[in-house]
């Protein structure tokens, strides 16, 4: 296993939709209000988190009855923080690249280069139907997303930009001012299917995937990186994990059991049906939720599967295992966000850095000559 020399990074899911990160009736001291989110963002940046990811939803899924819009919410968080980079989720279809490119360039200017985007491709047909957006088939959605990302990058870097695609066309377009970040605003993408991986290899800076075991994550990374190599590109990898760090393993497991035993069965099943439609449309059946069980879906991006559940030491070791197969960033969710982000920063992160250092020193010891 190769060890990367740089430190693994941490992001957290912004709770800009109601209901927390688990579809369960367990008590969650997480709140979707602006006030709570400001305190969370400030706590996170003090505790070693470099990124925050907002979510985009137009209608309720899995019990998330209220949803603040992602780009405006991201900007509002950036205004109240100093270092944090906020990744705004954008859905091609409702968003057009000309608008997104301009809106994000302005936010980038206002925040000295701290906005990033997550281009998502749609999984919830009910949402598209409700807002009168056509619902292209699975792989077609990625053709559109790829054009979306290509045009954003083109507009952000090139004067007199022209593009003739299936979904988008530009003629001699010059955006001014260009973003503060050079060469352009960082582009993340969500999605795990074959089409998603192909797109990541060709155009995305970051590939975000659902939670999974180290072995399964490694398979995906190897595939994305091999495809990217053919394009002379390197793609960074972010993996979702729902983190339950407690002083003892028993306490952590008890929390997981309680979350699952109190699952909102109706909402989880409705979510499962929606994901099966999204996943079933992916021809090779390797989409985000293709193998998810009921228990997995209680955390809506399979975050339990990554198994960052246990003591700080166990979690730190597992994070470094993920790093050793090529993961660059852990995208984290928590039950009680503010207090658990603090606990993570105080108890888990220092252990991660310690293990990383030990491994680096080990690698740097010169081999004794025979
Ligand atoms: C980390 C992550 C974040 C995502 N965030 C959103 C989101 O905010 N809104 C959304 O509609 N879809 C979101 N998605 C869904 C993906 O864009 C995609 O539709 C889904 O993963 C199914 O893709 P697949 O069939 O290619 O695996 C996210 C996915 C991942 C992995």
Tab-separated table of C-alpha atoms and ligand atoms in Angstrom:
chain	number	residue	atom	x	y	z
A	1	UNK	CA	0.000	0.000	0.000
A	2	UNK	CA	1.369	3.408	-0.894
A	3	UNK	CA	1.186	6.143	1.733
A	4	UNK	CA	0.571	9.654	0.488
A	5	UNK	CA	2.801	12.211	2.153
A	6	UNK	CA	0.171	14.952	2.596
A	7	UNK	CA	-2.284	14.996	5.465
A	8	UNK	CA	-5.750	13.588	4.895
A	9	UNK	CA	-8.395	16.327	4.815
A	10	UNK	CA	-11.778	16.567	6.513
A	11	UNK	CA	-15.114	17.924	5.345
A	12	UNK	CA	-18.514	17.844	7.002
A	13	UNK	CA	-22.044	17.764	5.580
A	14	UNK	CA	-23.777	21.081	6.177
A	15	UNK	CA	-27.193	20.353	7.717
A	16	UNK	CA	-28.964	22.847	5.428
A	17	UNK	CA	-31.864	20.404	5.189
A	18	UNK	CA	-33.969	19.379	8.163
A	19	UNK	CA	-33.891	15.965	9.820
A	20	UNK	CA	-30.153	15.561	10.408
A	21	UNK	CA	-27.992	13.029	8.608
A	22	UNK	CA	-29.837	9.896	9.688
A	23	UNK	CA	-33.415	8.926	8.846
A	24	UNK	CA	-34.297	8.027	12.412
A	25	UNK	CA	-36.463	9.256	15.239
A	26	UNK	CA	-33.500	9.166	17.634
A	27	UNK	CA	-32.842	12.532	19.291
A	28	UNK	CA	-30.532	14.643	17.067
A	29	UNK	CA	-29.206	17.870	18.513
A	30	UNK	CA	-28.476	18.950	14.938
A	31	UNK	CA	-30.452	21.817	13.530
A	32	UNK	CA	-30.926	23.201	10.017
A	33	UNK	CA	-31.229	26.856	11.100
A	34	UNK	CA	-28.763	29.513	9.974
A	35	UNK	CA	-27.765	30.283	13.546
A	36	UNK	CA	-26.885	26.640	14.284
A	37	UNK	CA	-25.033	26.354	10.987
A	38	UNK	CA	-22.912	29.448	11.664
A	39	UNK	CA	-21.858	28.037	15.035
A	40	UNK	CA	-21.154	24.673	13.437
A	41	UNK	CA	-19.054	26.178	10.614
A	42	UNK	CA	-17.024	28.223	13.085
A	43	UNK	CA	-16.529	25.187	15.329
A	44	UNK	CA	-15.494	23.068	12.353
A	45	UNK	CA	-12.878	25.473	11.068
A	46	UNK	CA	-11.394	25.692	14.552
A	47	UNK	CA	-11.276	21.905	14.762
A	48	UNK	CA	-9.339	21.047	11.627
A	49	UNK	CA	-12.117	20.804	9.033
A	50	UNK	CA	-11.079	22.374	5.724
A	51	UNK	CA	-14.320	21.897	3.794
A	52	UNK	CA	-18.085	21.931	4.341
A	53	UNK	CA	-20.521	20.466	1.793
A	54	UNK	CA	-24.040	21.835	1.358
A	55	UNK	CA	-26.835	19.724	-0.115
A	56	UNK	CA	-29.229	20.584	-2.924
A	57	UNK	CA	-32.828	19.406	-2.742
A	58	UNK	CA	-35.884	20.902	-4.404
A	59	UNK	CA	-38.415	18.679	-2.657
A	60	UNK	CA	-38.424	16.481	0.409
A	61	UNK	CA	-36.824	13.072	0.276
A	62	UNK	CA	-36.295	10.676	3.209
A	63	UNK	CA	-38.047	12.994	5.664
A	64	UNK	CA	-35.954	16.109	4.926
A	65	UNK	CA	-39.042	18.314	4.927
A	66	UNK	CA	-37.270	21.688	4.755
A	67	UNK	CA	-34.320	22.507	2.543
A	68	UNK	CA	-32.368	25.753	2.277
A	69	UNK	CA	-30.928	26.395	-1.194
A	70	UNK	CA	-27.289	25.341	-1.440
A	71	UNK	CA	-25.489	28.203	-3.225
A	72	UNK	CA	-27.010	31.035	-1.190
A	73	UNK	CA	-26.596	29.052	2.032
A	74	UNK	CA	-22.946	28.339	1.192
A	75	UNK	CA	-22.323	32.024	0.615
A	76	UNK	CA	-23.976	32.919	3.914
A	77	UNK	CA	-21.678	30.477	5.755
A	78	UNK	CA	-18.611	31.854	3.980
A	79	UNK	CA	-19.527	35.340	5.202
A	80	UNK	CA	-19.308	34.119	8.815
A	81	UNK	CA	-16.114	32.064	8.555
A	82	UNK	CA	-12.478	32.794	7.791
A	83	UNK	CA	-10.749	29.693	6.458
A	84	UNK	CA	-13.413	27.128	5.657
A	85	UNK	CA	-14.025	26.305	2.010
A	86	UNK	CA	-17.709	25.657	1.340
A	87	UNK	CA	-18.716	23.326	-1.482
A	88	UNK	CA	-22.082	24.274	-2.978
A	89	UNK	CA	-24.081	21.483	-4.615
A	90	UNK	CA	-25.397	22.297	-8.080
A	91	UNK	CA	-27.770	20.262	-10.210
A	92	UNK	CA	-27.481	20.609	-14.009
A	93	UNK	CA	-31.020	20.879	-15.348
A	94	UNK	CA	-32.356	23.533	-12.989
A	95	UNK	CA	-28.957	25.305	-13.202
A	96	UNK	CA	-27.499	26.435	-16.502
A	97	UNK	CA	-23.708	26.760	-16.760
A	98	UNK	CA	-23.750	30.454	-17.744
A	99	UNK	CA	-25.629	31.345	-14.548
A	100	UNK	CA	-23.634	29.002	-12.314
A	101	UNK	CA	-20.290	30.237	-13.683
A	102	UNK	CA	-21.195	33.875	-13.077
A	103	UNK	CA	-22.816	33.341	-9.676
A	104	UNK	CA	-19.850	31.320	-8.403
A	105	UNK	CA	-17.246	33.722	-9.822
A	106	UNK	CA	-18.877	36.530	-7.843
A	107	UNK	CA	-18.999	34.470	-4.648
A	108	UNK	CA	-15.371	33.484	-5.194
A	109	UNK	CA	-14.456	37.178	-5.467
A	110	UNK	CA	-16.477	38.110	-2.374
A	111	UNK	CA	-14.921	35.336	-0.279
A	112	UNK	CA	-11.302	35.453	-1.494
A	113	UNK	CA	-11.467	32.092	-3.237
A	114	UNK	CA	-13.330	29.933	-0.697
A	115	UNK	CA	-16.220	28.569	-2.748
A	116	UNK	CA	-16.130	25.177	-4.472
A	117	UNK	CA	-18.866	23.211	-6.244
A	118	UNK	CA	-20.235	19.702	-6.166
A	119	UNK	CA	-21.885	18.888	-9.477
A	120	UNK	CA	-24.592	16.332	-8.753
A	121	UNK	CA	-26.483	14.525	-11.475
A	122	UNK	CA	-29.876	13.712	-9.950
A	123	UNK	CA	-31.215	10.572	-8.303
A	124	UNK	CA	-34.734	11.608	-7.257
A	125	UNK	CA	-37.171	11.470	-10.140
A	126	UNK	CA	-40.051	12.799	-8.025
A	127	UNK	CA	-38.080	16.001	-7.518
A	128	UNK	CA	-37.497	16.524	-11.257
A	129	UNK	CA	-41.157	15.785	-12.054
A	130	UNK	CA	-42.334	18.175	-9.350
A	131	UNK	CA	-40.406	21.136	-10.749
A	132	UNK	CA	-41.121	20.366	-14.394
A	133	UNK	CA	-37.597	19.321	-15.323
A	134	UNK	CA	-37.125	16.510	-17.846
A	135	UNK	CA	-35.634	13.305	-16.378
A	136	UNK	CA	-32.994	11.997	-18.809
A	137	UNK	CA	-31.849	8.386	-18.360
A	138	UNK	CA	-29.005	7.694	-15.947
A	139	UNK	CA	-25.996	7.803	-18.283
A	140	UNK	CA	-27.517	10.678	-20.241
A	141	UNK	CA	-27.570	12.717	-17.025
A	142	UNK	CA	-23.810	12.275	-16.843
A	143	UNK	CA	-23.358	13.357	-20.479
A	144	UNK	CA	-25.090	16.571	-19.475
A	145	UNK	CA	-23.086	16.941	-16.242
A	146	UNK	CA	-19.830	16.439	-18.114
A	147	UNK	CA	-20.739	19.195	-20.569
A	148	UNK	CA	-21.736	21.332	-17.589
A	149	UNK	CA	-18.307	20.923	-15.970
A	150	UNK	CA	-16.429	21.414	-19.249
A	151	UNK	CA	-18.278	24.649	-19.952
A	152	UNK	CA	-17.772	25.972	-16.399
A	153	UNK	CA	-14.048	25.398	-16.665
A	154	UNK	CA	-14.000	26.888	-20.152
A	155	UNK	CA	-15.843	30.032	-19.069
A	156	UNK	CA	-13.662	30.422	-15.970
A	157	UNK	CA	-10.375	30.200	-17.857
A	158	UNK	CA	-10.902	31.415	-21.435
A	159	UNK	CA	-11.852	34.693	-23.079
A	160	UNK	CA	-14.082	34.494	-26.165
A	161	UNK	CA	-15.163	31.009	-25.103
A	162	UNK	CA	-17.104	28.887	-27.598
A	163	UNK	CA	-18.621	25.428	-27.077
A	164	UNK	CA	-20.925	23.360	-29.231
A	165	UNK	CA	-22.385	20.540	-27.147
A	166	UNK	CA	-25.542	18.468	-27.039
A	167	UNK	CA	-26.899	20.379	-24.050
A	168	UNK	CA	-25.013	23.686	-23.964
A	169	UNK	CA	-23.703	26.154	-26.515
A	170	UNK	CA	-21.520	29.236	-26.087
A	171	UNK	CA	-20.337	31.691	-28.685
A	172	UNK	CA	-17.436	34.024	-28.065
A	173	UNK	CA	-18.408	34.451	-24.421
A	174	UNK	CA	-16.091	36.312	-22.054
A	175	UNK	CA	-16.825	36.241	-18.328
A	176	UNK	CA	-15.391	39.153	-16.345
A	177	UNK	CA	-14.171	39.096	-13.720
A	178	UNK	CA	-12.890	35.534	-13.732
A	179	UNK	CA	-12.859	33.666	-10.383
A	180	UNK	CA	-10.275	34.535	-7.747
A	181	UNK	CA	-9.090	30.901	-7.590
A	182	UNK	CA	-6.649	29.913	-10.297
A	183	UNK	CA	-6.895	28.165	-12.601
A	184	UNK	CA	-10.572	27.855	-11.612
A	185	UNK	CA	-12.971	27.042	-8.772
A	186	UNK	CA	-12.491	23.456	-7.523
A	187	UNK	CA	-15.013	21.017	-8.968
A	188	UNK	CA	-16.256	18.053	-6.942
A	189	UNK	CA	-18.793	15.538	-8.217
A	190	UNK	CA	-21.130	13.100	-6.477
A	191	UNK	CA	-21.929	9.638	-7.869
A	192	UNK	CA	-20.357	6.158	-8.006
A	193	UNK	CA	-21.669	4.426	-11.129
A	194	UNK	CA	-19.501	3.592	-14.114
A	195	UNK	CA	-20.714	6.751	-15.891
A	196	UNK	CA	-19.866	8.795	-12.780
A	197	UNK	CA	-16.351	7.351	-12.624
A	198	UNK	CA	-15.768	7.958	-16.333
A	199	UNK	CA	-16.847	11.555	-15.905
A	200	UNK	CA	-14.591	12.014	-12.862
A	201	UNK	CA	-11.619	10.700	-14.814
A	202	UNK	CA	-12.258	13.142	-17.643
A	203	UNK	CA	-13.300	16.394	-15.973
A	204	UNK	CA	-13.735	16.478	-12.174
A	205	UNK	CA	-11.066	17.547	-9.715
A	206	UNK	CA	-12.638	15.479	-6.929
A	207	UNK	CA	-14.655	12.263	-6.935
A	208	UNK	CA	-17.061	11.944	-4.026
A	209	UNK	CA	-18.454	8.535	-3.242
A	210	UNK	CA	-20.793	6.934	-0.726
A	211	UNK	CA	-19.537	5.144	2.364
A	212	UNK	CA	-18.105	1.660	1.892
A	213	UNK	CA	-15.479	-0.821	3.132
A	214	UNK	CA	-11.805	-0.061	2.504
A	215	UNK	CA	-11.644	-2.884	-0.072
A	216	UNK	CA	-14.641	-1.583	-2.046
A	217	UNK	CA	-13.400	2.005	-1.891
A	218	UNK	CA	-10.015	0.837	-3.162
A	219	UNK	CA	-11.653	-0.829	-6.189
A	220	UNK	CA	-13.378	2.420	-7.107
A	221	UNK	CA	-10.256	4.505	-6.589
A	222	UNK	CA	-8.129	2.179	-8.704
A	223	UNK	CA	-10.697	2.378	-11.479
A	224	UNK	CA	-11.042	6.183	-11.385
A	225	UNK	CA	-7.294	6.706	-11.181
A	226	UNK	CA	-6.514	4.244	-14.010
A	227	UNK	CA	-9.051	5.980	-16.250
A	228	UNK	CA	-7.751	9.416	-15.249
A	229	UNK	CA	-4.193	8.373	-16.050
A	230	UNK	CA	-5.234	7.703	-19.637
A	231	UNK	CA	-6.326	11.352	-19.740
A	232	UNK	CA	-3.108	12.523	-18.051
A	233	UNK	CA	-5.122	13.647	-15.080
A	234	UNK	CA	-5.134	13.007	-11.336
A	235	UNK	CA	-8.458	12.905	-9.493
A	236	UNK	CA	-8.698	13.405	-5.742
A	237	UNK	CA	-11.033	11.187	-3.748
A	238	UNK	CA	-13.546	12.025	-0.990
A	239	UNK	CA	-15.422	9.286	0.908
A	240	UNK	CA	-18.541	9.657	3.007
A	241	UNK	CA	-18.557	8.395	6.612
A	242	UNK	CA	-20.988	8.775	9.474
A	243	UNK	CA	-18.693	9.123	12.456
A	244	UNK	CA	-19.666	7.906	15.917
A	245	UNK	CA	-16.679	8.486	18.193
A	246	UNK	CA	-17.166	7.655	21.860
A	247	UNK	CA	-14.833	6.873	24.754
A	248	UNK	CA	-15.602	3.159	24.468
A	249	UNK	CA	-16.474	0.938	21.536
A	250	UNK	CA	-19.587	-0.294	23.383
A	251	UNK	CA	-20.960	3.236	23.681
A	252	UNK	CA	-20.363	3.921	19.989
A	253	UNK	CA	-22.021	0.646	18.930
A	254	UNK	CA	-24.961	1.342	21.236
A	255	UNK	CA	-25.537	4.689	19.484
A	256	UNK	CA	-25.434	2.988	16.064
A	257	UNK	CA	-27.905	0.336	17.257
A	258	UNK	CA	-30.245	2.974	18.627
A	259	UNK	CA	-30.148	4.992	15.363
A	260	UNK	CA	-31.057	1.889	13.363
A	261	UNK	CA	-33.653	0.533	15.799
A	262	UNK	CA	-35.422	3.908	15.715
A	263	UNK	CA	-35.254	4.206	11.901
A	264	UNK	CA	-38.153	6.023	10.290
A	265	UNK	CA	-39.203	2.900	8.383
A	266	UNK	CA	-41.610	4.589	5.997
A	267	UNK	CA	-39.110	7.314	5.016
A	268	UNK	CA	-36.222	4.843	4.635
A	269	UNK	CA	-38.348	2.585	2.421
A	270	UNK	CA	-39.492	5.529	0.288
A	271	UNK	CA	-35.858	6.608	-0.059
A	272	UNK	CA	-34.876	3.029	-0.959
A	273	UNK	CA	-37.515	2.986	-3.726
A	274	UNK	CA	-36.218	6.300	-5.136
A	275	UNK	CA	-32.602	5.107	-5.090
A	276	UNK	CA	-33.540	1.837	-6.764
A	277	UNK	CA	-35.041	3.802	-9.600
A	278	UNK	CA	-31.921	6.004	-9.778
A	279	UNK	CA	-29.560	3.037	-9.473
A	280	UNK	CA	-31.557	0.655	-11.639
A	281	UNK	CA	-31.167	3.121	-14.464
A	282	UNK	CA	-27.368	2.762	-14.233
A	283	UNK	CA	-26.832	-0.075	-16.727
A	284	UNK	CA	-24.086	-1.940	-14.832
A	285	UNK	CA	-25.817	-1.771	-11.403
A	286	UNK	CA	-22.837	-0.203	-9.662
A	287	UNK	CA	-24.456	3.082	-8.683
A	288	UNK	CA	-24.280	4.693	-5.274
A	289	UNK	CA	-26.922	2.573	-3.587
A	290	UNK	CA	-26.844	-0.566	-5.773
A	291	UNK	CA	-25.969	-2.826	-2.823
A	292	UNK	CA	-27.419	-0.874	0.112
A	293	UNK	CA	-29.468	-2.711	2.743
A	294	UNK	CA	-32.259	-1.146	4.809
A	295	UNK	CA	-29.804	-0.500	7.672
A	296	UNK	CA	-27.307	1.157	5.312
A	297	UNK	CA	-29.959	3.523	3.962
A	298	UNK	CA	-30.768	4.880	7.427
A	299	UNK	CA	-27.718	7.073	6.734
A	300	UNK	CA	-28.602	8.302	3.292
A	301	UNK	CA	-25.122	8.109	1.778
A	302	UNK	CA	-24.200	4.698	3.249
A	303	UNK	CA	-22.070	6.363	5.908
A	304	UNK	CA	-22.216	3.464	8.416
A	305	UNK	CA	-20.460	1.185	5.919
A	306	UNK	CA	-17.193	3.117	6.241
A	307	UNK	CA	-17.162	1.984	9.888
A	308	UNK	CA	-15.733	5.079	11.533
A	309	UNK	CA	-17.609	3.964	14.614
A	310	UNK	CA	-15.716	3.214	17.827
A	311	UNK	CA	-13.048	4.785	20.008
A	312	UNK	CA	-10.882	7.682	18.808
A	313	UNK	CA	-7.957	5.271	18.348
A	314	UNK	CA	-9.984	2.793	16.264
A	315	UNK	CA	-11.388	5.577	14.110
A	316	UNK	CA	-8.002	7.215	13.596
A	317	UNK	CA	-6.477	3.909	12.484
A	318	UNK	CA	-9.319	3.272	10.043
A	319	UNK	CA	-8.995	6.786	8.601
A	320	UNK	CA	-5.314	6.177	7.932
A	321	UNK	CA	-6.205	2.817	6.324
A	322	UNK	CA	-8.499	4.706	3.954
A	323	UNK	CA	-5.723	7.160	3.216
A	324	UNK	CA	-3.369	4.302	2.419
A	325	UNK	CA	-5.641	3.142	-0.439
A	326	UNK	CA	-5.739	6.649	-1.886
A	327	UNK	CA	-8.478	8.565	-0.050
A	328	UNK	CA	-7.700	12.305	0.182
A	329	UNK	CA	-10.685	13.504	2.181
A	330	UNK	CA	-13.226	12.148	4.655
A	331	UNK	CA	-16.685	13.672	4.254
A	332	UNK	CA	-18.212	13.308	7.688
A	333	UNK	CA	-21.674	13.285	9.198
A	334	UNK	CA	-22.478	13.284	12.931
A	335	UNK	CA	-25.528	12.732	15.110
A	336	UNK	CA	-25.123	15.880	17.243
A	337	UNK	CA	-23.004	17.956	14.886
A	338	UNK	CA	-21.501	20.790	16.927
A	339	UNK	CA	-20.545	18.797	19.986
A	340	UNK	CA	-19.273	15.827	17.970
A	341	UNK	CA	-17.211	17.961	15.583
A	342	UNK	CA	-15.566	19.375	18.694
A	343	UNK	CA	-14.981	15.902	20.170
A	344	UNK	CA	-13.546	14.776	16.837
A	345	UNK	CA	-11.167	17.739	16.655
A	346	UNK	CA	-9.970	17.214	20.212
A	347	UNK	CA	-9.785	13.429	20.386
A	348	UNK	CA	-9.593	11.844	16.937
A	349	UNK	CA	-7.769	14.292	14.686
A	350	UNK	CA	-4.587	14.493	16.821
A	351	UNK	CA	-4.347	10.679	16.683
A	352	UNK	CA	-4.747	10.711	12.901
A	353	UNK	CA	-1.908	13.229	12.590
A	354	UNK	CA	0.206	11.169	14.994
A	355	UNK	CA	-0.234	7.963	13.002
A	356	UNK	CA	0.433	9.820	9.739
A	357	UNK	CA	3.665	11.181	11.210
A	358	UNK	CA	4.764	7.772	12.492
A	359	UNK	CA	4.147	6.242	9.078
A	360	UNK	CA	6.048	9.025	7.330
A	361	UNK	CA	9.018	8.668	9.669
A	362	UNK	CA	8.962	4.926	9.118
A	363	UNK	CA	9.071	5.463	5.356
A	364	UNK	CA	11.874	8.004	5.646
A	365	UNK	CA	14.243	5.752	7.665
A	366	UNK	CA	17.003	4.970	5.157
A	367	UNK	CA	17.278	1.263	4.383
A	368	UNK	CA	20.402	-0.240	6.021
A	369	UNK	CA	22.897	-1.479	3.478
A	370	UNK	CA	23.466	-5.213	3.669
B	1	LIG	C1	-21.041	12.964	-1.425
B	1	LIG	C2	-22.251	13.048	-2.290
B	1	LIG	C3	-23.057	14.178	-2.214
B	1	LIG	C4	-24.206	14.289	-2.986
B	1	LIG	N1	-25.000	15.383	-2.839
B	1	LIG	C5	-26.140	15.483	-3.548
B	1	LIG	C6	-27.024	16.595	-3.394
B	1	LIG	O1	-26.779	17.498	-2.594
B	1	LIG	N2	-28.158	16.613	-4.128
B	1	LIG	C7	-28.474	15.627	-5.003
B	1	LIG	O2	-29.527	15.705	-5.636
B	1	LIG	N3	-27.680	14.555	-5.174
B	1	LIG	C8	-26.519	14.458	-4.470
B	1	LIG	N4	-25.702	13.364	-4.657
B	1	LIG	C9	-26.135	12.311	-5.596
B	1	LIG	C10	-25.290	12.144	-6.857
B	1	LIG	O3	-25.151	13.301	-7.618
B	1	LIG	C11	-25.864	11.063	-7.767
B	1	LIG	O4	-27.084	11.453	-8.287
B	1	LIG	C12	-26.075	9.778	-7.005
B	1	LIG	O5	-24.890	9.516	-6.284
B	1	LIG	C13	-26.362	8.599	-7.890
B	1	LIG	O6	-25.352	8.487	-8.801
B	1	LIG	P1	-24.808	7.121	-9.405
B	1	LIG	O7	-25.984	6.358	-9.860
B	1	LIG	O8	-23.951	7.609	-10.532
B	1	LIG	O9	-23.988	6.461	-8.368
B	1	LIG	C14	-24.548	13.237	-3.885
B	1	LIG	C15	-23.726	12.101	-3.950
B	1	LIG	C16	-22.594	11.990	-3.164
B	1	LIG	C17	-21.752	10.763	-3.251
